[in-house]
Amino acid sequence: QVTAKTAFLFILPQYNVSVPTADGELVQYHYGLKDLVTILFYIFIAIVLHAVVQEYILDKINRRLHLSKVKHSKFNESGQLVAFHLTSVIWCLYVVVTEGYISNPRSLWENYPHVYLPYQVKFFYLCQLAYWLHALPELYFQKVRKEEIPRQLRCISLYLLHIAGAYLLNLTRLGLILLLLQYLAEFFFHMARLVYFTDENNEKLFNVWAVVFVVTRLFTLTLYILVIGFGLPRVESQALEPERGNFFSFLFNNIFFRMSVLLLVCLFQASVMWRFIHFQLRRWREYWNEQSSRKRAAATAAGTKQQTKLLKRDSGYHENGVVKAENGTSPRTKKIKSP
């Protein structure tokens, strides 16, 4: 019994409470310090799964492709993230559909703060935190190049900030939808990279990713405006109540603060779109430069081939070590014998 209670502390989410409903009682969860123990356990699970995907899938593909060291590192990174993003998209989509967050957008801000969480929502957040925390020691295990470490640390920090912020500030419903949109775009990007490493002439998935990225950015911006601009200011309780988990509603009731937050969100999304446009322009420029160089090389090769044919035609051709003219006769002039 003692070991079972300790095991449950590591495996199952803690802080369950019975919430009365119209149909009876519903078991839900809130957060606390014991969540750190559960997250630690799933960090080790994530490290094991990472090693399994690397050894039994990615390493076997790498042996066939014979990639360079730089491409090998990027291929491993994208392969791991494709597996994670695909799993997270399916799981997150299942959660938001079964909980009714998509069919009823008002639920994203109604009854805020969302202190009590369903089991699947809390477990999803704990696993997400565990995955991105496990990515820190993986930088050492995977022997990531020094110039790549700052970029990956920045990416990991942003994900941890978003997920932990939504979890601790009781914005879990909004965080789920935003994660679903982000992971969907990231899945297509890393899938396009994998296809590109296997066939460098195949860039069609990058075009699909570009469309998905723009659509998800528009949905993200619309969602921010809907929740921050119109949803949270209409919450019934507009007082600061940290003990009840109410951190934001009284701030969003102030129009100046609300417009300032929306402005920051718009500027951030604009910067993301600017980097995206810059990346697309650079990719298209490289593509057209490559196409023009190929055309020039083909034209040069065709001109050289035609010039070689003309030289052969002018100077005759060799047959058995003897120079012959076009009609098969020798180019030498015959001497006319005097009678």
XYZ file of N, CA, C and O in Angstrom, residues 24-188:
660
model
N -24.792 15.379 -10.526
C -24.144 14.728 -9.401
C -22.827 15.395 -9.079
O -22.766 16.621 -8.931
N -21.770 14.607 -8.988
C -20.445 15.120 -8.705
C -19.500 14.758 -9.847
O -19.610 13.697 -10.456
N -18.555 15.660 -10.122
C -17.573 15.469 -11.180
C -16.187 15.662 -10.583
O -15.929 16.664 -9.909
N -15.305 14.697 -10.825
C -13.942 14.771 -10.310
C -13.099 15.616 -11.264
O -12.987 15.310 -12.450
N -12.531 16.689 -10.722
C -11.648 17.548 -11.503
C -10.367 17.814 -10.703
O -10.225 17.363 -9.567
N -9.453 18.571 -11.319
C -8.120 18.734 -10.744
C -7.707 20.203 -10.765
O -8.171 20.981 -11.591
N -6.803 20.560 -9.847
C -6.143 21.861 -9.904
C -4.655 21.620 -9.711
O -4.209 20.480 -9.522
N -3.851 22.667 -9.777
C -2.402 22.468 -9.755
C -1.825 22.714 -8.369
O -2.442 23.339 -7.506
N -0.603 22.211 -8.177
C 0.111 22.373 -6.912
C 1.550 21.905 -7.066
O 1.992 21.503 -8.142
N 2.304 21.923 -5.961
C 3.723 21.577 -5.998
C 3.963 20.106 -6.315
O 5.018 19.744 -6.859
N 3.026 19.242 -5.993
C 3.207 17.825 -6.296
C 3.245 17.550 -7.796
O 3.707 16.478 -8.211
N 2.769 18.494 -8.601
C 2.839 18.321 -10.053
C 4.280 18.221 -10.531
O 4.557 17.598 -11.564
N 5.208 18.806 -9.794
C 6.620 18.742 -10.180
C 7.138 17.310 -10.150
O 7.980 16.925 -10.978
N 6.645 16.515 -9.197
C 7.057 15.117 -9.116
C 6.539 14.343 -10.326
O 7.267 13.552 -10.948
N 5.288 14.584 -10.690
C 4.711 13.917 -11.865
C 5.432 14.337 -13.138
O 5.716 13.507 -14.009
N 5.745 15.620 -13.255
C 6.470 16.102 -14.434
C 7.850 15.456 -14.516
O 8.305 15.070 -15.605
N 8.526 15.295 -13.370
C 9.846 14.673 -13.356
C 9.779 13.235 -13.869
O 10.642 12.799 -14.654
N 8.763 12.494 -13.457
C 8.615 11.117 -13.929
C 8.434 11.075 -15.438
O 9.079 10.264 -16.129
N 7.594 11.946 -15.975
C 7.346 11.925 -17.422
C 8.487 12.540 -18.226
O 8.576 12.325 -19.429
N 9.388 13.270 -17.585
C 10.621 13.697 -18.260
C 11.464 12.467 -18.617
O 11.975 12.347 -19.741
N 11.580 11.526 -17.664
C 12.331 10.295 -17.946
C 11.639 9.456 -19.008
O 12.307 8.841 -19.858
N 10.309 9.434 -18.988
C 9.572 8.703 -20.027
C 9.842 9.326 -21.396
O 10.063 8.619 -22.393
N 9.855 10.650 -21.457
C 10.111 11.340 -22.732
C 11.526 11.052 -23.228
O 11.747 10.887 -24.440
N 12.512 10.994 -22.318
C 13.887 10.686 -22.720
C 13.972 9.278 -23.313
O 14.645 9.047 -24.333
N 13.273 8.328 -22.708
C 13.274 6.950 -23.224
C 12.618 6.892 -24.601
O 13.149 6.269 -25.543
N 11.460 7.540 -24.759
C 10.781 7.543 -26.057
C 11.624 8.239 -27.124
O 11.647 7.820 -28.287
N 12.311 9.299 -26.732
C 13.204 10.004 -27.653
C 14.287 9.052 -28.166
O 14.585 9.024 -29.377
N 14.876 8.274 -27.268
C 15.926 7.333 -27.661
C 15.387 6.225 -28.558
O 16.054 5.794 -29.507
N 14.163 5.771 -28.286
C 13.554 4.715 -29.112
C 13.324 5.206 -30.536
O 13.659 4.518 -31.520
N 12.752 6.396 -30.688
C 12.516 6.953 -32.020
C 13.840 7.165 -32.747
O 13.957 6.892 -33.954
N 14.862 7.626 -32.017
C 16.162 7.894 -32.642
C 16.820 6.606 -33.134
O 17.318 6.543 -34.264
N 16.812 5.578 -32.295
C 17.558 4.368 -32.637
C 16.839 3.500 -33.654
O 17.476 2.987 -34.588
N 15.531 3.329 -33.508
C 14.822 2.366 -34.334
C 14.208 2.963 -35.599
O 13.786 2.213 -36.476
N 14.174 4.288 -35.705
C 13.583 4.901 -36.903
C 14.583 5.824 -37.592
O 14.975 5.593 -38.740
N 15.022 6.867 -36.899
C 15.819 7.907 -37.545
C 17.205 7.414 -37.935
O 17.695 7.729 -39.027
N 17.864 6.650 -37.052
C 19.205 6.170 -37.379
C 19.190 5.232 -38.584
O 20.116 5.247 -39.417
N 18.159 4.405 -38.708
C 18.075 3.503 -39.859
C 17.889 4.278 -41.164
O 18.458 3.920 -42.197
N 17.089 5.342 -41.107
C 16.903 6.155 -42.315
C 18.182 6.909 -42.649
O 18.555 7.036 -43.833
N 18.884 7.392 -41.631
C 20.128 8.138 -41.864
C 21.188 7.280 -42.530
O 21.973 7.768 -43.355
N 21.252 5.993 -42.186
C 22.250 5.116 -42.807
C 22.006 4.965 -44.303
O 22.955 4.791 -45.074
N 20.764 5.033 -44.721
C 20.459 4.899 -46.152
C 20.684 6.196 -46.917
O 21.036 6.172 -48.093
N 20.471 7.327 -46.247
C 20.562 8.609 -46.951
C 21.994 9.122 -47.065
O 22.288 9.901 -47.987
N 22.886 8.755 -46.146
C 24.279 9.209 -46.152
C 24.351 10.743 -46.155
O 24.963 11.363 -47.035
N 23.705 11.365 -45.171
C 23.667 12.818 -45.090
C 24.954 13.362 -44.481
O 25.680 12.662 -43.781
N 25.213 14.651 -44.761
C 26.344 15.321 -44.139
C 26.045 15.563 -42.651
O 24.921 15.364 -42.186
N 27.058 16.014 -41.899
C 26.872 16.217 -40.461
C 25.812 17.270 -40.162
O 25.004 17.118 -39.246
N 25.814 18.354 -40.953
C 24.823 19.417 -40.726
C 23.419 18.905 -41.022
O 22.489 19.078 -40.221
N 23.246 18.258 -42.167
C 21.929 17.732 -42.523
C 21.525 16.603 -41.592
O 20.325 16.438 -41.307
N 22.490 15.827 -41.134
C 22.191 14.735 -40.195
C 21.575 15.289 -38.909
O 20.583 14.759 -38.399
N 22.153 16.385 -38.382
C 21.626 16.992 -37.159
C 20.220 17.557 -37.385
O 19.322 17.366 -36.557
N 20.019 18.243 -38.507
C 18.700 18.818 -38.794
C 17.663 17.729 -39.050
O 16.500 17.872 -38.671
N 18.082 16.646 -39.690
C 17.161 15.541 -39.946
C 16.699 14.918 -38.632
O 15.505 14.619 -38.463
N 17.625 14.719 -37.697
C 17.244 14.154 -36.399
C 16.303 15.081 -35.645
O 15.314 14.640 -35.039
N 16.588 16.385 -35.688
C 15.726 17.355 -35.001
C 14.314 17.336 -35.575
O 13.323 17.262 -34.831
N 14.215 17.399 -36.906
C 12.888 17.417 -37.533
C 12.165 16.092 -37.352
O 10.940 16.061 -37.173
N 12.913 14.978 -37.380
C 12.267 13.679 -37.184
C 11.641 13.546 -35.805
O 10.506 13.060 -35.669
N 12.368 13.978 -34.771
C 11.813 13.934 -33.420
C 10.600 14.843 -33.285
O 9.591 14.477 -32.667
N 10.677 16.046 -33.869
C 9.576 17.002 -33.734
C 8.363 16.594 -34.546
O 7.232 16.891 -34.167
N 8.563 15.911 -35.673
C 7.414 15.409 -36.441
C 6.630 14.400 -35.613
O 5.389 14.448 -35.548
N 7.354 13.477 -34.967
C 6.669 12.489 -34.126
C 5.933 13.164 -32.964
O 4.781 12.829 -32.656
N 6.584 14.136 -32.330
C 5.958 14.819 -31.193
C 4.776 15.675 -31.627
O 3.700 15.632 -31.007
N 4.946 16.470 -32.688
C 3.865 17.362 -33.126
C 2.656 16.582 -33.632
O 1.514 16.984 -33.378
N 2.893 15.499 -34.348
C 1.772 14.694 -34.826
C 0.986 14.119 -33.657
O -0.260 14.177 -33.632
N 1.692 13.562 -32.670
C 1.019 13.022 -31.483
C 0.267 14.112 -30.731
O -0.885 13.911 -30.308
N 0.895 15.274 -30.585
C 0.270 16.368 -29.830
C -0.940 16.929 -30.553
O -1.943 17.287 -29.912
N -0.872 17.045 -31.878
C -2.017 17.564 -32.641
C -3.221 16.647 -32.490
O -4.349 17.098 -32.242
N -2.994 15.341 -32.647
C -4.106 14.388 -32.518
C -4.672 14.417 -31.098
O -5.896 14.440 -30.896
N -3.796 14.405 -30.110
C -4.226 14.410 -28.703
C -4.946 15.708 -28.364
O -6.026 15.698 -27.763
N -4.381 16.837 -28.751
C -4.989 18.127 -28.439
C -6.330 18.298 -29.146
O -7.287 18.824 -28.564
N -6.406 17.851 -30.402
C -7.673 17.938 -31.132
C -8.744 17.096 -30.455
O -9.904 17.521 -30.335
N -8.376 15.915 -29.979
C -9.327 15.066 -29.264
C -9.824 15.749 -27.998
O -11.026 15.726 -27.686
N -8.915 16.397 -27.259
C -9.297 17.055 -26.000
C -10.249 18.215 -26.257
O -11.295 18.331 -25.600
N -9.918 19.096 -27.203
C -10.752 20.283 -27.422
C -12.105 19.916 -28.018
O -13.104 20.625 -27.789
N -12.167 18.810 -28.767
C -13.456 18.383 -29.329
C -14.322 17.749 -28.252
O -15.511 18.072 -28.115
N -13.751 16.837 -27.458
C -14.547 16.167 -26.427
C -14.969 17.111 -25.312
O -16.046 16.933 -24.711
N -14.147 18.125 -25.021
C -14.509 19.091 -23.993
C -15.419 20.197 -24.514
O -15.906 21.019 -23.736
N -15.634 20.256 -25.824
C -16.566 21.226 -26.404
C -16.010 22.629 -26.552
O -16.787 23.581 -26.672
N -14.680 22.784 -26.588
C -14.093 24.121 -26.697
C -14.203 24.691 -28.119
O -14.236 25.907 -28.283
N -14.270 23.823 -29.115
C -14.398 24.290 -30.497
C -15.855 24.562 -30.833
O -16.184 25.578 -31.461
N -16.750 23.665 -30.440
C -18.172 23.858 -30.746
C -18.777 25.030 -29.982
O -19.746 25.633 -30.428
N -18.191 25.377 -28.835
C -18.695 26.491 -28.030
C -17.548 27.444 -27.702
O -16.906 27.326 -26.649
N -17.217 28.386 -28.600
C -16.087 29.300 -28.350
C -16.244 30.134 -27.083
O -15.248 30.562 -26.499
N -17.482 30.376 -26.629
C -17.689 31.151 -25.407
C -17.067 30.478 -24.185
O -16.731 31.139 -23.202
N -16.896 29.155 -24.253
C -16.329 28.442 -23.114
C -14.868 28.811 -22.871
O -14.326 28.493 -21.807
N -14.234 29.480 -23.846
C -12.840 29.876 -23.665
C -12.690 30.947 -22.595
O -11.616 31.081 -22.003
N -13.736 31.746 -22.384
C -13.639 32.783 -21.351
C -14.768 32.728 -20.321
O -14.681 33.358 -19.275
N -15.831 32.003 -20.606
C -16.919 31.911 -19.634
C -16.449 31.201 -18.367
O -15.655 30.264 -18.412
N -16.950 31.659 -17.243
C -16.639 31.090 -15.923
C -15.152 31.179 -15.591
O -14.613 30.341 -14.861
N -14.465 32.188 -16.157
C -13.068 32.400 -15.778
C -13.017 32.874 -14.314
O -13.869 33.663 -13.905
N -12.075 32.397 -13.521
C -10.896 31.570 -13.853
C -11.220 30.078 -13.897
O -12.035 29.592 -13.114
N -10.574 29.363 -14.818
C -10.782 27.929 -14.981
C -9.806 27.184 -14.068
O -8.816 26.606 -14.527
N -10.115 27.231 -12.779
C -9.216 26.643 -11.788
C -9.265 25.125 -11.835
O -8.238 24.445 -11.756
N -10.449 24.567 -11.986
C -10.614 23.115 -11.968
C -10.589 22.588 -13.400
O -11.335 23.060 -14.268
N -9.737 21.593 -13.613
C -9.505 21.056 -14.950
C -9.976 19.613 -15.035
O -9.834 18.849 -14.065
N -10.506 19.199 -16.187
C -10.752 17.768 -16.395
C -9.431 16.999 -16.389
O -8.360 17.561 -16.621
N -9.543 15.699 -16.147
C -8.344 14.867 -16.043
C -7.488 14.961 -17.301
O -6.258 15.140 -17.223
N -8.108 14.836 -18.493
C -7.335 14.797 -19.723
C -6.653 16.136 -20.031
O -5.581 16.173 -20.624
N -7.260 17.240 -19.588
C -6.640 18.551 -19.813
C -5.394 18.698 -18.944
O -4.322 19.113 -19.412
N -5.516 18.348 -17.654
C -4.360 18.464 -16.760
C -3.243 17.523 -17.182
O -2.060 17.907 -17.208
N -3.585 16.291 -17.545
C -2.562 15.331 -17.946
C -1.857 15.785 -19.227
O -0.650 15.594 -19.380
N -2.602 16.396 -20.138
C -2.002 16.913 -21.367
C -0.975 17.994 -21.054
O 0.139 17.983 -21.592
N -1.313 18.906 -20.170
C -0.382 19.985 -19.818
C 0.855 19.450 -19.108
O 1.978 19.916 -19.356
N 0.681 18.480 -18.229
C 1.836 17.910 -17.540
C 2.785 17.230 -18.527
O 4.016 17.365 -18.422
N 2.235 16.511 -19.485
C 3.073 15.837 -20.480
C 3.765 16.843 -21.394
O 4.920 16.630 -21.802
N 3.082 17.936 -21.729
C 3.715 18.962 -22.559
C 4.889 19.607 -21.829
O 5.959 19.811 -22.405
N 4.700 19.936 -20.565
C 5.800 20.508 -19.784
C 6.960 19.524 -19.661
O 8.130 19.911 -19.751
N 6.637 18.252 -19.468
C 7.686 17.242 -19.348
C 8.475 17.111 -20.646
O 9.704 16.980 -20.623
N 7.798 17.161 -21.782
C 8.511 17.017 -23.054
C 9.486 18.165 -23.280
O 10.650 17.942 -23.630
N 9.026 19.401 -23.094
C 9.906 20.525 -23.377
C 11.004 20.669 -22.334
O 12.078 21.200 -22.628
N 10.783 20.185 -21.118
C 11.872 20.165 -20.143
C 12.887 19.069 -20.468
O 14.089 19.243 -20.249
N 12.414 17.959 -21.023
C 13.348 16.889 -21.398
C 14.227 17.320 -22.571
O 15.313 16.772 -22.771
N 13.763 18.302 -23.350
C 14.555 18.765 -24.491
C 15.846 19.450 -24.053
O 16.793 19.547 -24.845
N 15.912 19.926 -22.811
C 17.138 20.580 -22.327
C 18.299 19.595 -22.179
O 19.377 19.827 -22.735
N 18.148 18.478 -21.452
C 19.270 17.520 -21.419
C 19.536 16.850 -22.764
O 20.654 16.401 -23.023
N 18.517 16.795 -23.646
C 18.731 16.191 -24.955
C 19.708 16.999 -25.800
O 20.328 16.464 -26.718
N 19.852 18.280 -25.514
C 20.853 19.068 -26.230
C 22.252 18.494 -25.995
O 23.113 18.550 -26.896
N 22.479 17.954 -24.823
C 23.766 17.327 -24.516
C 23.829 15.902 -25.067
O 24.835 15.502 -25.674
N 22.746 15.139 -24.879
C 22.754 13.745 -25.328
C 22.896 13.643 -26.843
O 23.562 12.754 -27.359
N 22.249 14.564 -27.578
C 22.291 14.536 -29.035
C 23.525 15.230 -29.612
O 23.692 15.272 -30.827
N 24.364 15.798 -28.744
C 25.589 16.478 -29.184
C 25.301 17.554 -30.230
O 25.867 17.575 -31.325
N 24.366 18.420 -29.875
C 23.961 19.497 -30.777
C 25.119 20.474 -30.935
O 25.845 20.776 -29.976
N 25.308 20.973 -32.153
C 26.398 21.915 -32.418
C 26.213 23.209 -31.627
O 25.091 23.638 -31.372
N 27.315 23.839 -31.258
C 27.265 25.029 -30.409
C 26.482 26.163 -31.054
O 25.755 26.898 -30.373
N 26.606 26.325 -32.371
C 25.890 27.411 -33.030
C 24.394 27.173 -33.105
O 23.615 28.100 -33.327
N 23.955 25.918 -32.898
C 22.525 25.606 -32.929
C 21.882 25.720 -31.549
O 20.657 25.799 -31.449
N 22.690 25.697 -30.489
C 22.139 25.672 -29.130
C 21.328 26.929 -28.799
O 20.222 26.821 -28.237
N 21.784 28.161 -29.108
C 20.959 29.338 -28.776
C 19.584 29.324 -29.427
O 18.584 29.679 -28.781
N 19.515 28.893 -30.682
C 18.213 28.853 -31.362
C 17.281 27.853 -30.687
O 16.101 28.156 -30.452
N 17.798 26.674 -30.364
C 16.948 25.673 -29.737
C 16.562 26.063 -28.314
O 15.432 25.790 -27.878
N 17.473 26.689 -27.587
C 17.128 27.161 -26.244
C 16.031 28.220 -26.298
O 15.124 28.237 -25.448
N 16.095 29.102 -27.287
C 15.066 30.129 -27.432
C 13.709 29.492 -27.736
O 12.683 29.887 -27.161
N 13.698 28.488 -28.601
C 12.449 27.801 -28.941
C 11.873 27.076 -27.725
O 10.674 27.178 -27.431
N 12.724 26.346 -26.994
C 12.266 25.615 -25.808
C 11.733 26.579 -24.748
O 10.690 26.321 -24.117
N 12.413 27.691 -24.546
C 11.984 28.666 -23.536
C 10.626 29.267 -23.884
O 9.775 29.452 -22.990
N 10.401 29.571 -25.154
C 9.113 30.144 -25.555
C 7.977 29.155 -25.337
O 6.893 29.523 -24.862
N 8.200 27.892 -25.663
C 7.154 26.885 -25.442
C 6.874 26.707 -23.953
O 5.714 26.615 -23.526
N 7.930 26.635 -23.151
C 7.729 26.475 -21.708
C 7.017 27.681 -21.109
O 6.136 27.530 -20.242
N 7.360 28.872 -21.577
C 6.712 30.079 -21.068
C 5.230 30.080 -21.412
O 4.378 30.415 -20.565
N 4.905 29.714 -22.626
C 3.496 29.705 -23.049
C 2.699 28.646 -22.285
O 1.618 28.931 -21.753
N 3.226 27.419 -22.233
C 2.477 26.317 -21.624
C 2.346 26.511 -20.113
O 1.251 26.369 -19.545
N 3.457 26.855 -19.462
C 3.396 27.067 -18.015
C 2.546 28.288 -17.675
O 1.811 28.281 -16.677
N 2.616 29.344 -18.486
C 1.790 30.522 -18.235
C 0.309 30.216 -18.327
O -0.482 30.636 -17.468
N -0.089 29.484 -19.376
C -1.506 29.122 -19.521
C -1.961 28.212 -18.375
O -3.094 28.317 -17.893
N -1.066 27.327 -17.921
C -1.416 26.374 -16.867
C -1.532 27.056 -15.507
O -2.494 26.812 -14.760
N -0.601 27.940 -15.174
C -0.587 28.568 -13.856
C -1.545 29.743 -13.748
O -2.016 30.060 -12.648
N -1.840 30.403 -14.876
C -2.727 31.567 -14.849
C -4.167 31.210 -15.215
O -4.984 32.098 -15.479
N -4.454 29.900 -15.260
C -5.822 29.407 -15.467
C -6.403 29.822 -16.822
O -7.601 30.082 -16.942
N -5.550 29.868 -17.828
C -5.988 30.119 -19.208
C -5.776 28.864 -20.049
O -5.329 28.923 -21.193
N -6.099 27.717 -19.483
C -5.796 26.439 -20.131
C -6.611 26.221 -21.396
O -6.129 25.602 -22.345
N -7.830 26.717 -21.442
C -8.661 26.498 -22.629
C -8.125 27.274 -23.823
O -8.010 26.731 -24.927
N -7.786 28.524 -23.596
C -7.182 29.317 -24.654
C -5.836 28.732 -25.056
O -5.497 28.673 -26.245
N -5.054 28.286 -24.076
C -3.752 27.701 -24.371
C -3.858 26.453 -25.227
O -3.001 26.206 -26.088
N -4.891 25.632 -25.033
C -5.064 24.425 -25.832
C -5.275 24.756 -27.308
O -4.660 24.144 -28.188
N -6.130 25.732 -27.589
C -6.400 26.099 -28.979
C -5.150 26.691 -29.624
O -4.829 26.376 -30.784
N -4.437 27.534 -28.893
C -3.218 28.124 -29.450
C -2.154 27.066 -29.704
O -1.446 27.123 -30.727
N -2.021 26.102 -28.810
C -1.064 25.021 -29.028
C -1.445 24.177 -30.239
O -0.579 23.761 -31.017
N -2.726 23.923 -30.412
C -3.183 23.144 -31.564
C -2.811 23.833 -32.872
O -2.298 23.192 -33.801
N -3.022 25.134 -32.957
C -2.686 25.882 -34.166
C -1.169 25.910 -34.400
O -0.695 25.729 -35.523
N -0.412 26.125 -33.333
C 1.046 26.193 -33.458
C 1.633 24.851 -33.865
O 2.488 24.775 -34.761
N 1.196 23.789 -33.219
C 1.736 22.468 -33.523
C 1.363 22.026 -34.935
O 2.131 21.305 -35.596
N 0.202 22.432 -35.410
C -0.203 22.062 -36.771
C 0.741 22.671 -37.800
O 1.188 21.995 -38.733
N 1.066 23.947 -37.638
C 1.996 24.600 -38.563
C 3.393 24.012 -38.440
O 4.080 23.780 -39.453
N 3.846 23.740 -37.212
C 5.183 23.189 -37.022
C 5.304 21.780 -37.591
O 6.358 21.389 -38.105
N 4.227 21.000 -37.521
C 4.262 19.650 -38.076
C 4.526 19.685 -39.583
O 5.370 18.931 -40.097
N 3.829 20.559 -40.322
C 4.031 20.634 -41.767
C 5.429 21.148 -42.102
O 6.035 20.717 -43.090
